[in-house]
Coordinates of C-alpha atoms in Angstrom, one line a residue:
X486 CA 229.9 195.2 83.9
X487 CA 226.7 193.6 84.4
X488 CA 225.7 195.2 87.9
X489 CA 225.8 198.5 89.8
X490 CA 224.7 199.8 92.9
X491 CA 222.2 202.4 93.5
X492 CA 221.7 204.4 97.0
X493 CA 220.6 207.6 97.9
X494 CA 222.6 210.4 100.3
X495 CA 220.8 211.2 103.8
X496 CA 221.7 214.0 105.7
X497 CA 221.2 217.2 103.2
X498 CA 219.8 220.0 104.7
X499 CA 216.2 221.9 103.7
X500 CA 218.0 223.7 100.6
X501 CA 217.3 227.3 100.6
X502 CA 218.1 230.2 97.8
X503 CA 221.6 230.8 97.7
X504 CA 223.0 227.4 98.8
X505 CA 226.1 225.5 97.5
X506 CA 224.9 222.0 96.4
X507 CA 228.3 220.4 95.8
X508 CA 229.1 221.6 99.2
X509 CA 225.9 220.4 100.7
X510 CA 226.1 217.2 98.9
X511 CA 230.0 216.9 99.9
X512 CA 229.3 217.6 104.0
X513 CA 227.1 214.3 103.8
X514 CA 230.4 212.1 103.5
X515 CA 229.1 210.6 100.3
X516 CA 232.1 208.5 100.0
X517 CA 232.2 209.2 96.2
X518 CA 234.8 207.8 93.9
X519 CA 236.0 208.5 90.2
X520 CA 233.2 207.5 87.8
X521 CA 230.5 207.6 90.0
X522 CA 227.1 209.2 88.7
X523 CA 225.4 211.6 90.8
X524 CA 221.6 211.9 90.5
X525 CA 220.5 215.1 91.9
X526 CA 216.0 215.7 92.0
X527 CA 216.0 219.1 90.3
X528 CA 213.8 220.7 92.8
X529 CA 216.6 221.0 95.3
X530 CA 218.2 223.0 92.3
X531 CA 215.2 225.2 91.7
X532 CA 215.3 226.5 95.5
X533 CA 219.2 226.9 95.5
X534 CA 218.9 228.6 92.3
X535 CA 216.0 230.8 93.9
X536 CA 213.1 229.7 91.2
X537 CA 210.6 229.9 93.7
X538 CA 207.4 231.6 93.5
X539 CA 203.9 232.6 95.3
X540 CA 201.3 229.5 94.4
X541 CA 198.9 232.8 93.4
X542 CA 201.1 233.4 90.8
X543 CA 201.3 230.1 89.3
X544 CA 199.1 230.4 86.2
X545 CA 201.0 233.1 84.6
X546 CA 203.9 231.5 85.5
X547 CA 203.0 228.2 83.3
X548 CA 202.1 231.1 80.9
X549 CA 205.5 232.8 81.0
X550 CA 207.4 229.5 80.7
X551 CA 204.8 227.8 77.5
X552 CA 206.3 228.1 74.4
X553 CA 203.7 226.2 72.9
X554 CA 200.7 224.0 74.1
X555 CA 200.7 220.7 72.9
X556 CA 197.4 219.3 75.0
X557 CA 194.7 220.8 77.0
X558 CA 192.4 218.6 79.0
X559 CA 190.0 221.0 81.6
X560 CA 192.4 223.6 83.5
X561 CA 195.5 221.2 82.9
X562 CA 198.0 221.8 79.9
X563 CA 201.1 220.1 78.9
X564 CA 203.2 222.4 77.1
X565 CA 206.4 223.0 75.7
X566 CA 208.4 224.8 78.0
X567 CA 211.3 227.1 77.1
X568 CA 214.2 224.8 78.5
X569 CA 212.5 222.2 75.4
X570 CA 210.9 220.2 77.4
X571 CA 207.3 218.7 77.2
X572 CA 205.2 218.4 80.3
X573 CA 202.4 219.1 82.4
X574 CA 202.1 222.8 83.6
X575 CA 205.8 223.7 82.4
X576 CA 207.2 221.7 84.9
X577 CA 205.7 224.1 87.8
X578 CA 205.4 222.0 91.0
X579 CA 203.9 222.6 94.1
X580 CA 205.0 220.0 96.0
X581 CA 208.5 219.3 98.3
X582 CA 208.0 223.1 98.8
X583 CA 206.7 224.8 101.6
X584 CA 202.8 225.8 101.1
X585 CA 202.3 228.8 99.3
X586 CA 204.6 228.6 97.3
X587 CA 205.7 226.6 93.8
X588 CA 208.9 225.7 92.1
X589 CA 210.1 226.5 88.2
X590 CA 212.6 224.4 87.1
X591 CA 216.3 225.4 86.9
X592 CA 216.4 228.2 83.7
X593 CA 219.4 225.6 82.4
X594 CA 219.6 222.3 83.8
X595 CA 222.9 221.3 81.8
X596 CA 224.4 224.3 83.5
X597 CA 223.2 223.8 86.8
X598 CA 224.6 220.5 86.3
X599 CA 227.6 221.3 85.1
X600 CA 228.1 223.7 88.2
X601 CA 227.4 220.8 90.9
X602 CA 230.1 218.5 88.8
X603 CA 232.6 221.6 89.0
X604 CA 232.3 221.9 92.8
X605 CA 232.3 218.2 93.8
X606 CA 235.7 218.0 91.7
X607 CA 237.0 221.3 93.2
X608 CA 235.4 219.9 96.9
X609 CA 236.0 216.0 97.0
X610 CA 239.2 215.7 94.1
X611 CA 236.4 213.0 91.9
X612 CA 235.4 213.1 88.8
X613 CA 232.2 211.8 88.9
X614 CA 228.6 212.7 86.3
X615 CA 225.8 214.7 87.4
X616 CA 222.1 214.2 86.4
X617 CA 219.3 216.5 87.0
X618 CA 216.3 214.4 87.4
X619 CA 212.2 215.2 87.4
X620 CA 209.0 213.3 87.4
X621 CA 207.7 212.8 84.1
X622 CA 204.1 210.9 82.9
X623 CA 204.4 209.3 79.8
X624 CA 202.1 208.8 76.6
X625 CA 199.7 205.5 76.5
X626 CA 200.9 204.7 79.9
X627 CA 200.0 205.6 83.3
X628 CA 202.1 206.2 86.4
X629 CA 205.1 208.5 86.8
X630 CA 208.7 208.1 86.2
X631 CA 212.0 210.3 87.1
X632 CA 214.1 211.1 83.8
X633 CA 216.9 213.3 83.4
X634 CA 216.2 217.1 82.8
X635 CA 219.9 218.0 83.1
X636 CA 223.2 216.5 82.5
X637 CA 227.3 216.9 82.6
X638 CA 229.6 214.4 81.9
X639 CA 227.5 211.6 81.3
X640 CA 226.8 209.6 78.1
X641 CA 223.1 210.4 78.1
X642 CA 222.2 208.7 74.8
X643 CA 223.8 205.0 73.9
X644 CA 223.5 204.9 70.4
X645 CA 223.6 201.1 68.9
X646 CA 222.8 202.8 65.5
X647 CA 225.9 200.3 62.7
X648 CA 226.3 198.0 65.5
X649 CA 224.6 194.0 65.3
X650 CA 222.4 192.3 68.0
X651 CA 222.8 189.2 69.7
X652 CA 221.6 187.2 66.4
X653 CA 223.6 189.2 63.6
X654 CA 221.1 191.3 62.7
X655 CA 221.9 195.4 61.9
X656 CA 220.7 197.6 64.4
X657 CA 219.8 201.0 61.8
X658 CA 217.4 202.8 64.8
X659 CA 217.9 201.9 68.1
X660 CA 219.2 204.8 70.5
X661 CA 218.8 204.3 74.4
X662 CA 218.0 206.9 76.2
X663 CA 220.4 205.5 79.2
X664 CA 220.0 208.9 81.2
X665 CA 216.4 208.7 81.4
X666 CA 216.8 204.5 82.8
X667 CA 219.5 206.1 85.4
X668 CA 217.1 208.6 86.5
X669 CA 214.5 205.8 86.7
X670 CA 216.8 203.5 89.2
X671 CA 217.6 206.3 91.2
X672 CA 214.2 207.0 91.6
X673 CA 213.6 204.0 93.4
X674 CA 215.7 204.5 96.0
X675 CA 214.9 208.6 96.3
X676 CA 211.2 208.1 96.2
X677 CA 209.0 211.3 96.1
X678 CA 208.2 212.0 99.7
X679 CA 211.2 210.6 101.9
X680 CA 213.6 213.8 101.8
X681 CA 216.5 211.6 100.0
X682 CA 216.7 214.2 96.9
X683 CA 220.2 212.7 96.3
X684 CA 221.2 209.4 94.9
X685 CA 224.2 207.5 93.5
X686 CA 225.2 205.3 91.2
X687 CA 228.2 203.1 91.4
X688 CA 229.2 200.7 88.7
X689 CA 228.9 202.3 85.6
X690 CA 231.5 204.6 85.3
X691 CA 232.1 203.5 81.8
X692 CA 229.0 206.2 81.2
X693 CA 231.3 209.1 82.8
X694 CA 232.6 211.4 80.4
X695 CA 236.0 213.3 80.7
X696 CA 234.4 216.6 79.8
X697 CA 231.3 218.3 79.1
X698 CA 232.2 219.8 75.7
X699 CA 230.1 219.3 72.1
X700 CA 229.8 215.8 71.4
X701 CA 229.5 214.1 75.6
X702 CA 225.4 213.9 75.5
X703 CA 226.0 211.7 72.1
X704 CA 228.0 208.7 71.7
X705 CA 229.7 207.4 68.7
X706 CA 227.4 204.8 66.4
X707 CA 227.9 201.5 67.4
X708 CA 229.3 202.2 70.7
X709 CA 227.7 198.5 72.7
X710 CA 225.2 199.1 75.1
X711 CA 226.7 197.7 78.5
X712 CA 223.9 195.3 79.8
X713 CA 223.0 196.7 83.6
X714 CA 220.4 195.8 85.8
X715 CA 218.1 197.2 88.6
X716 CA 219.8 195.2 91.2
X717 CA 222.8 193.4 91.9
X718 CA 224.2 190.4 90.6
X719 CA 224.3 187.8 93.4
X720 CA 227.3 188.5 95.5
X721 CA 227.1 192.1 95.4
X722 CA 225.8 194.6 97.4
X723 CA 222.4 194.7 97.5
X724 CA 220.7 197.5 95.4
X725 CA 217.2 200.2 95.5
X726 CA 218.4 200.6 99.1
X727 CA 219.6 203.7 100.9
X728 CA 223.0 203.9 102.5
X729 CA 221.9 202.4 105.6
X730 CA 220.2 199.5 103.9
X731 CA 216.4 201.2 104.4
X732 CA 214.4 200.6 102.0
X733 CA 212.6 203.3 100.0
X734 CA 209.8 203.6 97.7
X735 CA 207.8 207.1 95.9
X736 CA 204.3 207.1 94.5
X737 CA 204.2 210.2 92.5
X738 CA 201.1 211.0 93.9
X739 CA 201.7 214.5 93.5
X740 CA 202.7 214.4 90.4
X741 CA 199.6 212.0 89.3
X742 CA 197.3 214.9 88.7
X743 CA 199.2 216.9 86.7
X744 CA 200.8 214.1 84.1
X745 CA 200.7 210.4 84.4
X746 CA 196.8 210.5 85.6
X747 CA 196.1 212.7 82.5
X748 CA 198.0 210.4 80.2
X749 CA 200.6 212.5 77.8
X750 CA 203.7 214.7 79.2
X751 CA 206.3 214.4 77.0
X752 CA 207.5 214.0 73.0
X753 CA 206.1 210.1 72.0
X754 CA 209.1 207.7 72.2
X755 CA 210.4 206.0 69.1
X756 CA 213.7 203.8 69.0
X757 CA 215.0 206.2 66.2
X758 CA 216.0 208.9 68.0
X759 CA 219.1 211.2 66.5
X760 CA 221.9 212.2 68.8
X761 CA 222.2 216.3 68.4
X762 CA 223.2 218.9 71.1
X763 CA 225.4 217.5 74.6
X764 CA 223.9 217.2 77.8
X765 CA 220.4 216.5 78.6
X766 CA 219.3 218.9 75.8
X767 CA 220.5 215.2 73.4
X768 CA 217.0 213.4 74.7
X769 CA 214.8 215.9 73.7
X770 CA 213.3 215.5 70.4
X771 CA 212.2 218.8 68.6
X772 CA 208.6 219.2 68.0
X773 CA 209.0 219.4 64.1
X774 CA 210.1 215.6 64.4
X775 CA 207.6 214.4 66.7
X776 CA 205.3 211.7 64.9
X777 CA 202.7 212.5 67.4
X778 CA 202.8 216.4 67.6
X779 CA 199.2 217.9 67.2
X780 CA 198.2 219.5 64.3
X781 CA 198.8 215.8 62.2
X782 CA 195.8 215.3 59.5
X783 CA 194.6 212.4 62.2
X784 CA 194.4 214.1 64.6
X785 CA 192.2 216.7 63.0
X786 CA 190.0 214.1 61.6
X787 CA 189.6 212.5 65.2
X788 CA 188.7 216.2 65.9
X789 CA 185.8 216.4 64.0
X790 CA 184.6 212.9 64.1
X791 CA 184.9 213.0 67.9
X792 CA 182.1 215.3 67.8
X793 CA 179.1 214.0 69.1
X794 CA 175.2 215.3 70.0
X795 CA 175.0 215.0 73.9
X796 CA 171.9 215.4 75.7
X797 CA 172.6 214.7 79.2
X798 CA 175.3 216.8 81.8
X799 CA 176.6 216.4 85.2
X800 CA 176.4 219.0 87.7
X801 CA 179.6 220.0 87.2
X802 CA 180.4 224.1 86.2
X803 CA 181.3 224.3 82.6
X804 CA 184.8 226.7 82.4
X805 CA 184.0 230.0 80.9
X806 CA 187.3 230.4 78.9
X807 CA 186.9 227.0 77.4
X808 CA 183.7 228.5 75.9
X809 CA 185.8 231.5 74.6
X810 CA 188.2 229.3 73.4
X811 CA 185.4 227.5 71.1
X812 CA 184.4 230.6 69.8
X813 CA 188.2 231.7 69.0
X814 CA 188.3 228.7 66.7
X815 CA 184.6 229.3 65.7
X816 CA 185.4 232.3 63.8
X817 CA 187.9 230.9 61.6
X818 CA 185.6 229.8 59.9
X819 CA 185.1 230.4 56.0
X820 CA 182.6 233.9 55.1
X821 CA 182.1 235.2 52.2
X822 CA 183.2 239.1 50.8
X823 CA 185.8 238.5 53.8
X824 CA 183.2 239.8 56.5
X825 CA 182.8 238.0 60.2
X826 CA 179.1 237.1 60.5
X827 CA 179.4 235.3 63.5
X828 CA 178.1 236.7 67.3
X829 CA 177.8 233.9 69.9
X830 CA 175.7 235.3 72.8
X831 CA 177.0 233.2 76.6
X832 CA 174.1 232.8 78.6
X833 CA 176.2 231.9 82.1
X834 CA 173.9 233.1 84.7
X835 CA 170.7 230.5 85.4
X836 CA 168.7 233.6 85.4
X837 CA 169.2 234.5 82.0
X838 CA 168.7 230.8 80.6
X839 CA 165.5 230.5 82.5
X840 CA 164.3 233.5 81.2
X841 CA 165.0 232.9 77.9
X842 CA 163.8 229.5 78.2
X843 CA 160.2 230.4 79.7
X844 CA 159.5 233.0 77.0
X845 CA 160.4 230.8 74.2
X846 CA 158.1 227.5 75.2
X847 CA 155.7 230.3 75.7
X848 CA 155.9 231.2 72.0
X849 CA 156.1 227.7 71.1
X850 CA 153.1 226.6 72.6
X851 CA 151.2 229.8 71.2
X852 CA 152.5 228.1 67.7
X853 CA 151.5 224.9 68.5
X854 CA 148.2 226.0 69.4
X855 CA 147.3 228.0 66.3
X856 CA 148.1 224.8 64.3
X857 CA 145.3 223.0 66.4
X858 CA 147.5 219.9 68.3
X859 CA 145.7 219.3 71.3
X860 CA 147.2 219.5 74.6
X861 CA 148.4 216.2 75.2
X862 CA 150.8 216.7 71.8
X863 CA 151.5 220.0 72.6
X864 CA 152.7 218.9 76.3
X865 CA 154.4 215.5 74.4
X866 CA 156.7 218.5 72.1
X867 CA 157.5 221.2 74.3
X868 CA 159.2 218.3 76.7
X869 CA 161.7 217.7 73.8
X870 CA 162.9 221.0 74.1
X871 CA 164.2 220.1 77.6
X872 CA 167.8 219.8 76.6
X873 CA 168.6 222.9 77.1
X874 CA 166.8 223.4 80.4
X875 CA 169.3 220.7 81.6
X876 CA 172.6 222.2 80.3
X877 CA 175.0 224.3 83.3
X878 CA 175.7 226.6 80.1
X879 CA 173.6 228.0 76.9
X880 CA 175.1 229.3 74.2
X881 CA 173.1 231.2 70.9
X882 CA 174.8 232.0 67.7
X883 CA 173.7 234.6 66.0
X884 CA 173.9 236.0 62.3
X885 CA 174.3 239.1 61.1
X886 CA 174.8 240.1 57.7
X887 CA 177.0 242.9 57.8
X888 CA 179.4 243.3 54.3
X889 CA 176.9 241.5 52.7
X890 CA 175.5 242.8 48.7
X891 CA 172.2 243.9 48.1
X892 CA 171.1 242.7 43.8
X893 CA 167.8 244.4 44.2
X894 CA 165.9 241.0 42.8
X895 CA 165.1 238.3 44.5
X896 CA 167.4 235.3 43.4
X897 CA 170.1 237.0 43.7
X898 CA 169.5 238.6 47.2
X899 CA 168.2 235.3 48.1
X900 CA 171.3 233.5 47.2
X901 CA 173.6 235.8 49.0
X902 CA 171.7 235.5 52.2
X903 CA 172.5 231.7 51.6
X904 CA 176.1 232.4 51.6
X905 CA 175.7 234.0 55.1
X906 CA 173.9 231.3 56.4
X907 CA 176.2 228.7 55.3
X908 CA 179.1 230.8 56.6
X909 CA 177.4 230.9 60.4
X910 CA 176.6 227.0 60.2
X911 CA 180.7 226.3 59.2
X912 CA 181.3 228.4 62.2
X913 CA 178.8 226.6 64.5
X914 CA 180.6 223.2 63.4
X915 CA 183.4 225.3 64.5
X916 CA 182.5 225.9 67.8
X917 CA 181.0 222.1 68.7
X918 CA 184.1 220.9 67.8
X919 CA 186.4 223.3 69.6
X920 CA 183.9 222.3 73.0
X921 CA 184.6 218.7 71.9
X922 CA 188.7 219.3 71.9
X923 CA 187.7 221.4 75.7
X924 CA 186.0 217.4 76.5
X925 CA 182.3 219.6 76.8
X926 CA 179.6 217.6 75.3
X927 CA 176.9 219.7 73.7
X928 CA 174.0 219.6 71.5
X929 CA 172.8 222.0 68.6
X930 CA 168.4 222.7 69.2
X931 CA 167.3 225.2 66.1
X932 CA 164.8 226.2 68.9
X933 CA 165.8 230.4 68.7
X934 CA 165.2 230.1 64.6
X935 CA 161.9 229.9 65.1
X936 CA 160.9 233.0 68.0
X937 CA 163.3 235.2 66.7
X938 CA 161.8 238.0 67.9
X939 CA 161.3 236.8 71.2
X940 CA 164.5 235.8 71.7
X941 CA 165.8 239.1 70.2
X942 CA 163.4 241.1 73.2
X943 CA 164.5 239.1 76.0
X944 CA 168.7 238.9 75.2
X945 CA 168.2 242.8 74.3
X946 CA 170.1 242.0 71.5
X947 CA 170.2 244.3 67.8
X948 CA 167.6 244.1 65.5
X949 CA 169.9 243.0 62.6
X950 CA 171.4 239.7 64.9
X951 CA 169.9 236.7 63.7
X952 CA 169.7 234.0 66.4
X953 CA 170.5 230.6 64.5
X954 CA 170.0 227.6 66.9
X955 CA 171.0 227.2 70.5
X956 CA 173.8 225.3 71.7
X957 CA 173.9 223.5 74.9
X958 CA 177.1 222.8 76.9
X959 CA 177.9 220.9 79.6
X960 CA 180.5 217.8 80.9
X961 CA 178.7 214.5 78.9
X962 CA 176.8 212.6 82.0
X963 CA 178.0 209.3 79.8
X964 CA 179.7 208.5 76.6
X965 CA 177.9 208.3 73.5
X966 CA 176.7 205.0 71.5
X967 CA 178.6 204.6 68.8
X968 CA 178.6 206.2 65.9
X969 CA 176.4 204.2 63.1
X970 CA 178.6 203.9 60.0
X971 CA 178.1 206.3 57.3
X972 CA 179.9 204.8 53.6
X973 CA 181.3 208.0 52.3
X974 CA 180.2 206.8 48.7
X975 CA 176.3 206.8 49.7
X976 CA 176.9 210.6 49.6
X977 CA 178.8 210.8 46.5
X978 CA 178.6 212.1 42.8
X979 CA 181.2 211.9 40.8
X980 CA 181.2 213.9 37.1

């Protein structure tokens, strides 16, 4: 078979909690017949199956459904959701559902799919496969596709793994993941905004299974990979058009912001997938054996090095819990006698930054002053301090030295305040890099070391906090220069 035919169903109904898809999908005269593939957009699924929620409600929702978060960028997250599947927000949608309101996927997609196969066999006498499709973006490329979420009695995986190619040659890795390409071509003809949330696929009933038991999402090794096409072969019918030969097309738009236009929603795709678990559940690869799940030693050295001194913001309003998230990973840092002598003091009001601000140039140029720089250098230094006036957000670490021993000689004491100090700068490094993983640009100014006092009196903060440095925050205006090369042997002795 080297052609099939694609189309999509018109004439379902708005779908509405409690409704009978097979039924719905069978009162459209679908004209199906044994071996036919039935692509079915899973949010049809989510309202007959009732997932529907209040939009106000959405955020905990996405929490609810995370099991873990793979990538943050600004309020957006793609996670790990608890059906296995990566993607942006859990899969939560708000659109192709009326305003106010968002959709969670089905709570099991093979099921649900299994249930729609049941009742067009019980409804129509065919035995056809059912996919449950959703929009996807994909790693290192942008734009949306549809791929297959949920499946019954269809060969979801084609695995070529002790077969030969065209030339001879072994095939050891290569596992197509042909659900995924049928949810693709039946995309084309559903599109995203047309209300065609039903397609099928004729042609390729060599894909249908007879059942849905252990084993149907995963073919044998070496089963051949039938060669198919997005349209059909000339003297066919004509495919990527709807039953009455209208043609229709789906941006994704409203998908854009949520995945493809942020660049990663789903496991990175390697040819040496391994077949495991039936249905759909056989395309997801576990996190353990994902190449490109966070946490790799490049990805932490990216981390750091990806750090960078920025001294120039936008406008835009810098997220408060982003902050709070950089100080969560700021106090893991290493301390010494297992004490936390970290405090990181958020100055989010302008108010409190302006005060702050004003009383410490005033110390500054009182300092200046007494070391006898004229005006003209006193005015040239105090403008370098400016950094932080045009940051959205301040924040200033502090140290205090609770837990820490007292020798009652000078070395000693000397040293262990050392300790302390080098504890609160591993947890400032902290911090700069947790703002850099939140995409914050900021700059360390050891301004506050040097008016202690005065910044102690206006923050009304205890007399045993230690302000170390300010840090300013803010969304980078630009991108960096690059970074000049630094030969890690130039800072090397070896014994």
């Amino acid at each position: 078979m080297n052609s099939y035919r694609v189309w999509a169903l018109p004439g379902l109904p708005e779908v509405r909690p409690g409704d009978d898809l097979a039924k719905l999908i069978a009162a459209t005269g679908p004209g199906l017949v044994d071996g036919d593939l039935v692509l079915v957009t899973s949010k049809i699924v989510s309202k007959a199956e009732g997932r529907i929620l209040a939009a106000a409600d959405r955020e905990s929702a996405i929490d609810a459904e995370t099991v873990r978060v793979v990538a943050r960028r600004g309020a957006l997250r793609i996670v790990e959701n608890r059906q296995g599947l990566v993607m942006a927000a859990a899969g939560i949608d708000a659109s192709n559902t009326p305003e106010g309101t968002v959709l969670l996927l089905p709570e099991d997609p093979d099921a649900s799919a299994r249930a729609i196969r049941t009742g067009l066999r019980d409804t129509l006498g065919v035995e056809v496969g059912v996919l449950l499709t959703d929009t996807f973006g994909r790693p290192w490329r942008n734009g949306l596709t549809d791929v297959a979420i949920g499946a019954a009695g269809v060969r979801v995986l084609d695995d070529l793994r002790g077969g030969e190619d065209a030339h001879g040659n072994p095939l050891s890795a290569t596992v197509v993941a042909t659900a995924d390409e049928l949810a693709a071509a039946a995309d084309l003809v559903k599109g995203k905004a047309a209300g065609l949330p039903v397609a099928v696929i004729r042609g390729l009933g060599h894909l249908v299974e007879a059942d849905e038991g252990p084993g149907s999402g995963a073919p044998e090794p070496g089963t051949p990979r039938t060669e198919t096409s997005e349209t059909a072969a000339p003297g066919t019918e004509a495919s990527g058009t709807t039953a009455s030969g209208t043609a229709t097309s789906g941006t994704g738009a409203e998908r854009a912001a949520e995945t493809g236009a942020e660049g990663a929603a789903g496991p990175a795709g390697t040819e040496a997938a391994a077949p495991g678990p039936s249905g759909a559940r056989a395309l997801v690869r576990s996190a353990r054996d994902d190449m490109f799940r966070l946490g790799t030693s490049e990805a932490v050295r990216e981390a750091v090095t990806g750090r960078r001194t920025v001294r120039e913001f936008t406008a835009e309003e810098v997220d408060p819990g982003a902050v709070r998230r950089a100080v969560a990973a700021a106090v893991t840092a290493p301390a010494p006698h297992h004490t936390t002598p970290w405090r990181f003091v958020l100055l989010e009001s302008a108010a409190s930054r302006t005060r702050l601000l004003d009383a410490m140039r005033e110390a500054w140029i009182a300092d200046l002053r007494r070391d006898g720089k004229s005006e003209e250098s006193v005015a040239r230094r105090v403008r370098r301090g400016e950094v932080l006036r045009r940051a959205p957000y301040l924040v200033v670490p502090c140290l205090v030295m609770d837990g820490s021993h007292h020798y009652g000689d000078a070395r000693r004491d000397a040293a262990e305040r050392e300790m302390f100090v080098v504890a609160a700068g591993a947890g400032v490094q902290n911090f700069l890099i947790a703002l850099a993983g939140e995409r914050l640009g900021s700059a360390w100014v050891s301004s506050t070391m040097f008016c202690r006092e005065v910044v102690r009196e206006v923050l009304r903060l205890p007399d045993d906090w230690d302000p170390m440095g300010a840090v300013a925050v803010g969304h980078p205006a630009s991108d960096p220069p690059p970074r000049p090369t630094r030969e890690a042997a130039d800072f090397l002795a070896v014994r």
